CSV table of N, CA and C in Angstrom, one decimal:
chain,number,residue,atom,x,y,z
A,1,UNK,N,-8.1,15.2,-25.9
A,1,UNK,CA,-8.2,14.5,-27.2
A,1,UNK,C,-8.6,13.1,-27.0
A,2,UNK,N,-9.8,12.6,-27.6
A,2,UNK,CA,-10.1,11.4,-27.6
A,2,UNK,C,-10.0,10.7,-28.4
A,3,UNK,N,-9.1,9.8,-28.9
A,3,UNK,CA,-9.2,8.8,-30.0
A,3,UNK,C,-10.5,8.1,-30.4
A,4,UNK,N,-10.8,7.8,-32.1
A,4,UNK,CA,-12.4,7.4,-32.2
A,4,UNK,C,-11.7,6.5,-33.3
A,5,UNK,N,-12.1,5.3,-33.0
A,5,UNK,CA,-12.0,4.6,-34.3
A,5,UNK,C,-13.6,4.1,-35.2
A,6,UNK,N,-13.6,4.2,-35.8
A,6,UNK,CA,-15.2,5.0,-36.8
A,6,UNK,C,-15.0,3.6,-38.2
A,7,UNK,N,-16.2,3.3,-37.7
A,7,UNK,CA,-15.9,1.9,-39.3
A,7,UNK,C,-17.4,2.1,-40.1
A,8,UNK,N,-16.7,2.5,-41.4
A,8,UNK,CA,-18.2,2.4,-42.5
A,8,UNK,C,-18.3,1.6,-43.2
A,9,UNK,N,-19.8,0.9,-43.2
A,9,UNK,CA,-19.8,0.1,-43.5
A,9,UNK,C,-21.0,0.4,-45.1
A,10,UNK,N,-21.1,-0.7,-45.9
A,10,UNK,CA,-21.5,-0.7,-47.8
A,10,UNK,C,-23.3,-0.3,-47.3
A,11,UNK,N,-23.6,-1.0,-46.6
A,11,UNK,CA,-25.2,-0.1,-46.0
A,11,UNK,C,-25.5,0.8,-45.2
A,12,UNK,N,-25.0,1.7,-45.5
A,12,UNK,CA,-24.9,2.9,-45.0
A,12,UNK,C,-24.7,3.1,-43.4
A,13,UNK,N,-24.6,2.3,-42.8
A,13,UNK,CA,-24.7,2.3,-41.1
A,13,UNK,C,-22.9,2.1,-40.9
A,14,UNK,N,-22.4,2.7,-39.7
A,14,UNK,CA,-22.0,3.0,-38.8
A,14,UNK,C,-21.2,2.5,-37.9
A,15,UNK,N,-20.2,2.1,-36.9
A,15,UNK,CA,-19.6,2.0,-35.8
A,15,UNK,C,-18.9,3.0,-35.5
A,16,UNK,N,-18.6,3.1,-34.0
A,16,UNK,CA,-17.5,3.9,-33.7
A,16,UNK,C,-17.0,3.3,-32.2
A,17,UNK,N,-15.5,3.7,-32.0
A,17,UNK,CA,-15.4,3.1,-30.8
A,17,UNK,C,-14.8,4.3,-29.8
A,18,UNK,N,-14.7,4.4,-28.8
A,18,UNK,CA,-13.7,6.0,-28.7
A,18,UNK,C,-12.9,5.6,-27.4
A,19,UNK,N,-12.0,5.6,-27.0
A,19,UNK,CA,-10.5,5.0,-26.1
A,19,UNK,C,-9.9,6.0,-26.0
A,20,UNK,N,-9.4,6.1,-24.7
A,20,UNK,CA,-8.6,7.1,-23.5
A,20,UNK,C,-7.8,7.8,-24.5
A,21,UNK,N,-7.5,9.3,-24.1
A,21,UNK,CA,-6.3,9.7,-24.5
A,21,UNK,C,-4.9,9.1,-25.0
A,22,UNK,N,-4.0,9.3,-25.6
A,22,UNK,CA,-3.0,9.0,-25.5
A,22,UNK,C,-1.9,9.0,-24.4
A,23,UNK,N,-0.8,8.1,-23.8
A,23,UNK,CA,-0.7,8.5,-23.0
A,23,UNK,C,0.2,9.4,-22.4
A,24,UNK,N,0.8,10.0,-23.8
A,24,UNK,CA,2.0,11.5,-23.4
A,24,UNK,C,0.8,12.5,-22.9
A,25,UNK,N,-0.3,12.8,-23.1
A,25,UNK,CA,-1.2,13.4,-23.0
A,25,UNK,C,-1.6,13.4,-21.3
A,26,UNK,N,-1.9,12.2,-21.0
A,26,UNK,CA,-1.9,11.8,-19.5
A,26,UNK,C,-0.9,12.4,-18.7
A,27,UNK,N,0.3,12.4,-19.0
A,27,UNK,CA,1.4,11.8,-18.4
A,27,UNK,C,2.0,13.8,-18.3
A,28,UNK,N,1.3,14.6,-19.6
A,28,UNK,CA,2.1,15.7,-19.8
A,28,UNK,C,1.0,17.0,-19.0
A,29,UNK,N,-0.6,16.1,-18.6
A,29,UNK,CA,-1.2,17.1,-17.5
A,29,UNK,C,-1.1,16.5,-15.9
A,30,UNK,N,-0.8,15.7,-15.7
A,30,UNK,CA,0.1,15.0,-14.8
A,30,UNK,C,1.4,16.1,-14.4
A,31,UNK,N,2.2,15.8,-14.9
A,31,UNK,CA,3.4,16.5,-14.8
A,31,UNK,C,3.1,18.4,-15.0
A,32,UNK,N,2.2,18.6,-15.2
A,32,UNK,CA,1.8,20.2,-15.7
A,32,UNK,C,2.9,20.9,-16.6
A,33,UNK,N,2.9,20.0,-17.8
A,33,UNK,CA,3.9,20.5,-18.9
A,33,UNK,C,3.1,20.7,-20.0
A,34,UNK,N,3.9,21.6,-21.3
A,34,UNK,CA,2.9,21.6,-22.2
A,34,UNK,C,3.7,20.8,-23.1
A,35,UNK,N,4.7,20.5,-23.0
A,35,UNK,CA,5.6,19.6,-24.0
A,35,UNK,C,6.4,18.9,-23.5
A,36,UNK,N,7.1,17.7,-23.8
A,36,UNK,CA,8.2,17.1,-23.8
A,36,UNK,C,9.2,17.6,-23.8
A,37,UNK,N,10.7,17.0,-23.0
A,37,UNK,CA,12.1,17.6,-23.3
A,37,UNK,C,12.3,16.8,-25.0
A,38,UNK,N,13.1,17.9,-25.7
A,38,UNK,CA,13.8,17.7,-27.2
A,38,UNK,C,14.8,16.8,-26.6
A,39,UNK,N,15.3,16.5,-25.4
A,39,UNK,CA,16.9,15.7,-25.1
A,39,UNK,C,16.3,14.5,-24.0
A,40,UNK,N,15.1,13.9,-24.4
A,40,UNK,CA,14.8,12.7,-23.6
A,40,UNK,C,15.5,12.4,-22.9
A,41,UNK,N,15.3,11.9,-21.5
A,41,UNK,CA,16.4,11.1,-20.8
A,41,UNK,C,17.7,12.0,-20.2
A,42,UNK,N,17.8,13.0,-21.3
A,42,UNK,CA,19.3,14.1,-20.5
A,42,UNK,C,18.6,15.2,-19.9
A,43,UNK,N,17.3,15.9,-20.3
A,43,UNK,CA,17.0,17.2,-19.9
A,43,UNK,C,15.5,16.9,-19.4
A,44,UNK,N,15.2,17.1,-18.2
A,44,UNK,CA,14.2,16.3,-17.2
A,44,UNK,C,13.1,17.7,-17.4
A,45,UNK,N,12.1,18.2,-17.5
A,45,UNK,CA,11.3,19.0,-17.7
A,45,UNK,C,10.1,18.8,-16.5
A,46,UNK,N,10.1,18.0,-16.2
A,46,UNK,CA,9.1,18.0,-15.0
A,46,UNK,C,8.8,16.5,-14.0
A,47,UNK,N,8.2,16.4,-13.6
A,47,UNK,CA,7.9,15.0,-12.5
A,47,UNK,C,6.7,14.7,-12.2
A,48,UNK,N,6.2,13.2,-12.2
A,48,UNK,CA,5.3,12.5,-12.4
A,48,UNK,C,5.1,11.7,-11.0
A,49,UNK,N,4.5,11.0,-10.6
A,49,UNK,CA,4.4,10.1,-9.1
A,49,UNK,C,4.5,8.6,-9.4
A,50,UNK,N,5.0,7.9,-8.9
A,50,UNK,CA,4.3,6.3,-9.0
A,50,UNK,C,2.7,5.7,-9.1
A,51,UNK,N,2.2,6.6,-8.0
A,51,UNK,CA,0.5,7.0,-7.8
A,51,UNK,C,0.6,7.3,-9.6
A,52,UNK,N,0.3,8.4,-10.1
A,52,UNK,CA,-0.2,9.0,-11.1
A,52,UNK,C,-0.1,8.3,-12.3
A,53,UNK,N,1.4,7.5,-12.1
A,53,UNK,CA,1.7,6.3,-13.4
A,53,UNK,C,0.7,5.2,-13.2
A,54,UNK,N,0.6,4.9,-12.3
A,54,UNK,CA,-1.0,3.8,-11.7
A,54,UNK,C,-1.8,3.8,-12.3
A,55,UNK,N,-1.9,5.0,-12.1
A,55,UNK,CA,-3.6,5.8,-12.0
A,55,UNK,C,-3.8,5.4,-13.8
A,56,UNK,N,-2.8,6.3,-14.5
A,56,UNK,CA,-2.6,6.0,-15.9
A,56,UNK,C,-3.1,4.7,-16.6
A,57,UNK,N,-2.4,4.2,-15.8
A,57,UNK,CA,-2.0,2.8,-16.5
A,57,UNK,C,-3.5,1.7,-16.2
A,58,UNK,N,-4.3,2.2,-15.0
A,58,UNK,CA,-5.6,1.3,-15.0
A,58,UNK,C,-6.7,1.6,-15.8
A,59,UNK,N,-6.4,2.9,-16.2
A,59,UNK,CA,-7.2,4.0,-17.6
A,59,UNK,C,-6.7,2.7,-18.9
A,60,UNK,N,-5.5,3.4,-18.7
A,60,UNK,CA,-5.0,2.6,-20.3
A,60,UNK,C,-5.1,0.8,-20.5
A,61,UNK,N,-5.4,0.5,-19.3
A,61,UNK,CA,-5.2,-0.6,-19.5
A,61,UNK,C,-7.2,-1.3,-20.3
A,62,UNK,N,-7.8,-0.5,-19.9
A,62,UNK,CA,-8.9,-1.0,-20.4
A,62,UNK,C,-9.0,-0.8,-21.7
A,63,UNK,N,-8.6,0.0,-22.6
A,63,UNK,CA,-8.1,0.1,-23.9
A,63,UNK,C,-7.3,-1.0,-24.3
A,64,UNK,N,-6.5,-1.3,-23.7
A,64,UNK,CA,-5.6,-2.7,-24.2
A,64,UNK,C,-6.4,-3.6,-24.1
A,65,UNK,N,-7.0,-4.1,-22.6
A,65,UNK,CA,-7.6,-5.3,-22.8
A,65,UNK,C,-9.1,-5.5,-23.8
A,66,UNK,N,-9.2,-4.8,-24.6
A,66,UNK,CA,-10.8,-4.7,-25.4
A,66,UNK,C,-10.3,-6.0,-26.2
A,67,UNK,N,-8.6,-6.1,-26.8
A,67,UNK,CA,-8.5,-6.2,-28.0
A,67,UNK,C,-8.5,-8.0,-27.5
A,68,UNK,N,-9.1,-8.9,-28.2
A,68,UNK,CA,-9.1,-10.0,-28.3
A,68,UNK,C,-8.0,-10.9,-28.1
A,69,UNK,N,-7.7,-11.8,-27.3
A,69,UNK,CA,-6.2,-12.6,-27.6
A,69,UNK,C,-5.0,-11.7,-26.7
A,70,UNK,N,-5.3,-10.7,-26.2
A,70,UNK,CA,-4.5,-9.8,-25.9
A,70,UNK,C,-4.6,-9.1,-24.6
A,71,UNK,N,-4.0,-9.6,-23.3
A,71,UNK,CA,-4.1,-9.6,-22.4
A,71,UNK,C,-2.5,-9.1,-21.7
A,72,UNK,N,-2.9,-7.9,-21.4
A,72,UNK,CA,-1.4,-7.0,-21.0
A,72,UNK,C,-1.6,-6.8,-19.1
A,73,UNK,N,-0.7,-7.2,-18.2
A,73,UNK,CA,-1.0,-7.0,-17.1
A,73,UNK,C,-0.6,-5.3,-16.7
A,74,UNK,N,-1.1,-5.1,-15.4
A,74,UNK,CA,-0.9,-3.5,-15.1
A,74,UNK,C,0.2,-3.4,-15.3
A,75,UNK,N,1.2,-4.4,-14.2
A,75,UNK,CA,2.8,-4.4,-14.0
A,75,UNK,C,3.4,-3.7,-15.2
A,76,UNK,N,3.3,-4.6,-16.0
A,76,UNK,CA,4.0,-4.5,-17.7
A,76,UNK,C,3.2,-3.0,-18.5
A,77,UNK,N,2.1,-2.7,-17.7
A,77,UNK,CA,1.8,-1.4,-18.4
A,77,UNK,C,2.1,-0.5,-17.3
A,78,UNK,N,2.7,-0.6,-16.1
A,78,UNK,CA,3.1,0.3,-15.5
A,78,UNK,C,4.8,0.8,-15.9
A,79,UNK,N,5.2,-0.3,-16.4
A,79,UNK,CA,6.5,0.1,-16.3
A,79,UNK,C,6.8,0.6,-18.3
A,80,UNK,N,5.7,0.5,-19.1
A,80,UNK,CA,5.9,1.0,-19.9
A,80,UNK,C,5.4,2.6,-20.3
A,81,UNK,N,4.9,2.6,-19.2
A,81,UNK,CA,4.6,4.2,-18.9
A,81,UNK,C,5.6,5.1,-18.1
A,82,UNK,N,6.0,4.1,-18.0
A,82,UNK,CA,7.3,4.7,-16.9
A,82,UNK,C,8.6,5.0,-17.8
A,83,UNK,N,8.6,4.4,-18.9
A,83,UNK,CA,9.7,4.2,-20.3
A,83,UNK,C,9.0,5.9,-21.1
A,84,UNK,N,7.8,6.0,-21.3
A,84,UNK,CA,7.3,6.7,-22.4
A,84,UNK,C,8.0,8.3,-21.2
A,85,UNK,N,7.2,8.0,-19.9
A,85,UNK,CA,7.7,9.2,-19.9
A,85,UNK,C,9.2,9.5,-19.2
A,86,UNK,N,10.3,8.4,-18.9
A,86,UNK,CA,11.8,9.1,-19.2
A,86,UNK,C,11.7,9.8,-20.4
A,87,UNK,N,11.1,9.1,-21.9
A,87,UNK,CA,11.6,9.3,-22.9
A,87,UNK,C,11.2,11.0,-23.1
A,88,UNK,N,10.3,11.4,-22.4
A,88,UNK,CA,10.0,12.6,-22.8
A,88,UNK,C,10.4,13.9,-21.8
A,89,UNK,N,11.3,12.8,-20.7
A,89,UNK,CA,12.2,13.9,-20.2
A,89,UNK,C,11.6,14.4,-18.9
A,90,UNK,N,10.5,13.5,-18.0
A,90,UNK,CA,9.9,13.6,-17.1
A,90,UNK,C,10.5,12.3,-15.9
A,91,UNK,N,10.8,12.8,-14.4
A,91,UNK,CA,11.2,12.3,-13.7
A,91,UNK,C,10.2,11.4,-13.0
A,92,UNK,N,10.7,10.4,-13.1
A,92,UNK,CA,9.5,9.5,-11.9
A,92,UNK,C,10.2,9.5,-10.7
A,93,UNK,N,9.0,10.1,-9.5
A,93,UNK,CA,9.8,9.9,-8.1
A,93,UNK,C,8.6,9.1,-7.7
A,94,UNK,N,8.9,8.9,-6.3
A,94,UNK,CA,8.1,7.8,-5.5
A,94,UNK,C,7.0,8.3,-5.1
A,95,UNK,N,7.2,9.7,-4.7
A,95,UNK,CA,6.0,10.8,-4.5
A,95,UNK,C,5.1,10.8,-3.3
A,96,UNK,N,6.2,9.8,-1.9
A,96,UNK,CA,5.7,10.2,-0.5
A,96,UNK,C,6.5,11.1,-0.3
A,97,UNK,N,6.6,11.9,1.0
A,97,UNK,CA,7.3,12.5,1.6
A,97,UNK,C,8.5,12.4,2.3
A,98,UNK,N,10.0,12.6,2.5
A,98,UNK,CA,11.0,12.2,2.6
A,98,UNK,C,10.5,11.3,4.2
A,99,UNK,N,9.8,12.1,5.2
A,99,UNK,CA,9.8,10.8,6.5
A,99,UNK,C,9.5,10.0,6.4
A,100,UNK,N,8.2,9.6,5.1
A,100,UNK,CA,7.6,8.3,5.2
A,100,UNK,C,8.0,7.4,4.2
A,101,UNK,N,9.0,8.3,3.5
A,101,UNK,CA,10.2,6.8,2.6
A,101,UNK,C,11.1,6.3,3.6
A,102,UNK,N,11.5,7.6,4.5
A,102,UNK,CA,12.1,6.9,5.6
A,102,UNK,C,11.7,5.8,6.4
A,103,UNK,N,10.7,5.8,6.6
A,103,UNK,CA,10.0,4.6,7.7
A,103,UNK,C,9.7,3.6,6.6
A,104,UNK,N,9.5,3.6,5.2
A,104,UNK,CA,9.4,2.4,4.7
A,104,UNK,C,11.1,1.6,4.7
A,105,UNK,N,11.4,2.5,4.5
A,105,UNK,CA,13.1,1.9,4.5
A,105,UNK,C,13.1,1.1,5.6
A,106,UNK,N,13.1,1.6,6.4
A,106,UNK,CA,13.3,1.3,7.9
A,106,UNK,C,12.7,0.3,8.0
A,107,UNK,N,11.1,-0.3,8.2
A,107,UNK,CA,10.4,-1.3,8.0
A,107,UNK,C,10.7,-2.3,7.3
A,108,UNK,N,11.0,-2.0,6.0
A,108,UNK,CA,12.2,-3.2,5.2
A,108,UNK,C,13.4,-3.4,5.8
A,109,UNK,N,14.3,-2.8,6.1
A,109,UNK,CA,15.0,-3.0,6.9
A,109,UNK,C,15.1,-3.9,7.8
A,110,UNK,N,13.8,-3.7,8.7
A,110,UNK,CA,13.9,-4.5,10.0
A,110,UNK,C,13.4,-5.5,9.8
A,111,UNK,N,12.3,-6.0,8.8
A,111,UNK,CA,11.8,-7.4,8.2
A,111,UNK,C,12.6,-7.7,7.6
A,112,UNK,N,14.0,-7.5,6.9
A,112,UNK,CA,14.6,-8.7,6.3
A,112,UNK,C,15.7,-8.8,7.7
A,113,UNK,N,16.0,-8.0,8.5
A,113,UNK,CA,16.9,-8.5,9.3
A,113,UNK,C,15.8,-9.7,10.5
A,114,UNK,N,15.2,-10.1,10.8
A,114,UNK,CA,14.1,-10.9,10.9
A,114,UNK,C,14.3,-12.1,10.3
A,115,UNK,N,14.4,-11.7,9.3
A,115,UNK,CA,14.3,-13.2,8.2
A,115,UNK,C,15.5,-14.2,8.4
């Protein structure tokens, strides 16, 4: 589903603009769901990546930035994609593999004892 914003004008001509999906839309072939949990936040229905919220959010973000005066950073649209989909009942995990969260831990670990 592509959103089209369509403006007519008194001399018979035309605009149209057309911008990314919505982003439950993104977020619900992502996760390979065909719907949202009814109990947001209590009943988890599927899982999303950090990667995939990214991915989303540099899509969506060129939709935001069109609009004049209005300049949204990824950050702040990463973490609001990260809000839409708790609300619909989708888990965000980190989406490496348990050894190599391990070794990132570890790596942090050993640079703040360093510090």
């Amino acid at each position: 589903p592509t959103p089209v914003k369509l403006t007519a004008y008194n001399d018979r001509t035309f605009s149209f603009e057309t911008k990314s999906p919505p982003t439950t839309w993104f977020l619900k072939k992502c996760a390979n769901v065909e719907k949202g949990s009814a109990k947001g936040g209590l009943e988890m229905v599927g899982k999303v990546t950090l990667k995939q919220i990214y991915e989303i959010a540099v899509i969506k973000q060129q939709d935001v930035n069109i609009r004049p005066g209005k300049q949204i950073s990824l950050h702040g649209l990463c973490r609001s994609i990260v809000g839409t989909a708790r609300t619909m009942g989708l888990e965000v995990i980190d989406g490496r593999d348990s050894t190599a969260a391990a070794a990132g831990t570890l790596k942090r670990k050993k640079a703040q004892s360093r510090a």
